[in-house]
CSV table of C-alpha atoms in Angstrom, one decimal:
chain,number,residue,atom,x,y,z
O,1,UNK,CA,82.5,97.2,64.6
O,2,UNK,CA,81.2,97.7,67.8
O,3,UNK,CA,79.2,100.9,68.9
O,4,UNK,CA,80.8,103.2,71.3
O,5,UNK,CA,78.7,103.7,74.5
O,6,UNK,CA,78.8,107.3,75.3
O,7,UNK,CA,78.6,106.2,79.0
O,8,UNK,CA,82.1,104.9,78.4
O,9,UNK,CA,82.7,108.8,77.3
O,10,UNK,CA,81.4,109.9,80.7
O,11,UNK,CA,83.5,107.1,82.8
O,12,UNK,CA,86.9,108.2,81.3
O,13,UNK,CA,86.0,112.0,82.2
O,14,UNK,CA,84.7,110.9,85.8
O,15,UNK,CA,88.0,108.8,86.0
O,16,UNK,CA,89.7,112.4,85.1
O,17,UNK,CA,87.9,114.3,87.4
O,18,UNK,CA,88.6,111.8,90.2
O,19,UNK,CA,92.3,111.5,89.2
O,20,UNK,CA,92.3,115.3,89.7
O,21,UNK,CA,90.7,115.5,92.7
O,22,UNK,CA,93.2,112.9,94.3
O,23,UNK,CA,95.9,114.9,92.5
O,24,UNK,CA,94.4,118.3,94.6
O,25,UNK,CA,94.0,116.4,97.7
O,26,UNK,CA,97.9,115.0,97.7
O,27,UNK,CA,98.6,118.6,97.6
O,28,UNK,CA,96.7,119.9,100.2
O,29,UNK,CA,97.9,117.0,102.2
O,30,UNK,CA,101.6,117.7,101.9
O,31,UNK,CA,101.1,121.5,102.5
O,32,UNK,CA,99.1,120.4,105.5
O,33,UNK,CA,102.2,118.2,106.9
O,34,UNK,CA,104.8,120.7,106.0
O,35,UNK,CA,102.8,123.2,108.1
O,36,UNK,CA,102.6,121.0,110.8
O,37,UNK,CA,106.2,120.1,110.8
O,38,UNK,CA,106.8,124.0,110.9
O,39,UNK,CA,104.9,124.6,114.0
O,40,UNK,CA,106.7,120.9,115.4
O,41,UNK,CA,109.6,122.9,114.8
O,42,UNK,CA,108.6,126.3,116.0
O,43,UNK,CA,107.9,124.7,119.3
O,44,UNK,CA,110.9,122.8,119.5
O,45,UNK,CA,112.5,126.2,119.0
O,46,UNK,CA,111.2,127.7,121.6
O,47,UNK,CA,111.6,125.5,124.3
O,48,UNK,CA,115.3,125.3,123.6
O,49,UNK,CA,115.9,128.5,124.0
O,50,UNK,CA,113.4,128.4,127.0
O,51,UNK,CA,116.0,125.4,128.5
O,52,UNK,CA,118.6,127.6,127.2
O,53,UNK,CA,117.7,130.7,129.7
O,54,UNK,CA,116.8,128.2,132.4
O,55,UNK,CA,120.8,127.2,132.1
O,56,UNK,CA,121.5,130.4,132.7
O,57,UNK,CA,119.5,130.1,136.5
O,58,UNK,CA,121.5,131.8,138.9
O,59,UNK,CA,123.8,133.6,137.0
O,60,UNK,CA,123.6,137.9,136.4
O,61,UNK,CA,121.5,138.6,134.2
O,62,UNK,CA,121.9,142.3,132.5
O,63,UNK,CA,117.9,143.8,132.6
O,64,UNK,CA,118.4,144.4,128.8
O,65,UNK,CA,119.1,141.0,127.5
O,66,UNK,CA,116.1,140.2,130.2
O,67,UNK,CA,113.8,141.8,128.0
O,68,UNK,CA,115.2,140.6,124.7
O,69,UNK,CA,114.4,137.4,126.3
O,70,UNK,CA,110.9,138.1,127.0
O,71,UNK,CA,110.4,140.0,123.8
O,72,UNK,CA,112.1,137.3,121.6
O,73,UNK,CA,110.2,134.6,123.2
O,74,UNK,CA,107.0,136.9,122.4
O,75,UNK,CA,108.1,137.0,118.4
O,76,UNK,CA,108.3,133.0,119.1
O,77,UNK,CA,104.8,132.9,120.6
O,78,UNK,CA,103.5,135.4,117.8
O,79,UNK,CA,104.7,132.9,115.3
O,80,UNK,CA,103.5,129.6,116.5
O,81,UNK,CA,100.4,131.6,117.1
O,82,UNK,CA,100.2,132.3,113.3
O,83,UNK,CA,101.8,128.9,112.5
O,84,UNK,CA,98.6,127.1,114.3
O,85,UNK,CA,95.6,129.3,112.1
O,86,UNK,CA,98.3,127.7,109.1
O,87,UNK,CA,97.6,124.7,109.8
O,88,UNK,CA,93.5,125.0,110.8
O,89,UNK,CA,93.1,126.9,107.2
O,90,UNK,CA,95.4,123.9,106.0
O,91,UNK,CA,93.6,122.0,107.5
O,92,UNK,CA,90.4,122.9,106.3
O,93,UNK,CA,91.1,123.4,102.7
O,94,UNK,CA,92.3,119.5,103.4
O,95,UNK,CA,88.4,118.4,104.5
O,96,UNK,CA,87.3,120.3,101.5
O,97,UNK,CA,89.4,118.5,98.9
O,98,UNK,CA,88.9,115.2,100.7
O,99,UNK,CA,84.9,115.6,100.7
O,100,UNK,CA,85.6,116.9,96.4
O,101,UNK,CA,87.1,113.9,96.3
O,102,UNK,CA,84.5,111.8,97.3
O,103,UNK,CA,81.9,113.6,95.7
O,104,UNK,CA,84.4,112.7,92.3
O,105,UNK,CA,84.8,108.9,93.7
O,106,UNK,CA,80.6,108.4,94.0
O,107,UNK,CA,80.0,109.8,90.4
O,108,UNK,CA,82.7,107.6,89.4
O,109,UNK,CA,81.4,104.4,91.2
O,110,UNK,CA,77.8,105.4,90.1
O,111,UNK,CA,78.8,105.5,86.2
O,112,UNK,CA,80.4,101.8,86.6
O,113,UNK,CA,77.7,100.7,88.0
O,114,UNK,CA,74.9,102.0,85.1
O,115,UNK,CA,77.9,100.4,83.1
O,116,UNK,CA,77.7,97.3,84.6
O,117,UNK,CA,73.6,96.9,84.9
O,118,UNK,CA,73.9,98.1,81.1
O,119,UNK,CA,76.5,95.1,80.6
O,120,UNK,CA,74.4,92.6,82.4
O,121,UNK,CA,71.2,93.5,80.4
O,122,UNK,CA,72.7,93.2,77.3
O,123,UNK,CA,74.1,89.6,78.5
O,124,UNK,CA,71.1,88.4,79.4
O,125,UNK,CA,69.2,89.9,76.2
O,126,UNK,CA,71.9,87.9,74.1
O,127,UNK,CA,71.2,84.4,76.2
O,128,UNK,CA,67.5,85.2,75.5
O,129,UNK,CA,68.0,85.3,72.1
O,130,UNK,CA,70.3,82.3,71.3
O,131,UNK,CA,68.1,80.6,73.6
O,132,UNK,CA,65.3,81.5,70.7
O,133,UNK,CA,67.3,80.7,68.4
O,134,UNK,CA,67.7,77.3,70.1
O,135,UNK,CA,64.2,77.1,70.4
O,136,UNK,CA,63.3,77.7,66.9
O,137,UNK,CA,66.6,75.5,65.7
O,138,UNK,CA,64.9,72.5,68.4
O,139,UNK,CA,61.1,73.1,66.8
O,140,UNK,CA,62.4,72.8,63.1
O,141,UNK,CA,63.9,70.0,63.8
O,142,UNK,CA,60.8,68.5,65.6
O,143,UNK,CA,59.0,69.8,62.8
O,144,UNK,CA,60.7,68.2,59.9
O,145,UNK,CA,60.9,64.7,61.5
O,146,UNK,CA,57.3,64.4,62.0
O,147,UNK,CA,56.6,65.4,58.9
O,148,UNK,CA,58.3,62.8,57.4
C-alpha cells in the first residue's frame, strides 16, 4: 500500500480554496455587469426622455410640467449618480476577489510544484537504486565467473 503524502492533503484544500475563490470572483463579476447594464440603461433612459422633450420644441409648454421636467431629469441624474459609485464599489470588490484569486492560484501552483520536485527526486532515487542493484547483479556475475 502506498503512503499517503500529506502534501497531497494540502493540494486538494488549495484546489478548494482556489475553486472558491473563482466561485467568489464569478459573483462579483456578474453583480459588476448587472450594475453596469443598470447604469447602460439609466442612461438610455434619460436621454429618451431628453429626445422626448426636445420633440416637444416649439410647442406650449405649461411652467409646471417645465419643472417636472427639470426635476424628473434631476431624480434621473441622482440615480445614475448613485448607479456609477455602484459600479466603482463593484468594481472594487471585483479587483479584490480577482487579486484573492490569485493569491489562491500561486499557493496552488507552488504546492504542485513541491509535488512535482518531490516526484522527480523520488524517480531518480529509484533509477539510482536499480541502477545498484544492476551494479551489484553485474559484479556477482563478474565475480562468480572468475572464480571459476
Amino acid at each position: 500500500m502506498a503512503k499517503h503524502d500529506p502534501l497531497e492533503t494540502v493540494l486538494k484544500l488549495a484546489l478548494d480554496a482556489e475553486e472558491a475563490a473563482a466561485t467568489q470572483l464569478r459573483g462579483v463579476q456578474l453583480t459588476l455587469n448587472k450594475c453596469r447594464q443598470q447604469l447602460d440603461a439609466l442612461r438610455q433612459y434619460r436621454l429618451d426622455y431628453m429626445k422626448q422633450m426636445e420633440g416637444k420644441q416649439g410647442q406650449v409648454i405649461a411652467a409646471s410640467s417645465y419643472h417636472q421636467f427639470h426635476q424628473f431629469i434631476r431624480q434621473i441624474d441622482e440615480a445614475i449618480d448613485k448607479q456609477v459609485f455602484a459600479v466603482a464599489e463593484t468594481d472594487k470588490q471585483r479587483v479584490k476577489a480577482q487579486e484573492y484569486w490569485q493569491g489562491k492560484q500561486q499557493k496552488r501552483k507552488a504546492v504542485e510544484l513541491l509535488l512535482s520536485h518531490k516526484a522527480e527526486a523520488k524517480q531518480k532515487f529509484e533509477v539510482k537504486q536499480e541502477q545498484k542493484m544492476i551494479d551489484e547483479f553485474a559484479s556477482q556475475q563478474f565475480f562468480r565467473q572468475s572464480t571459476r
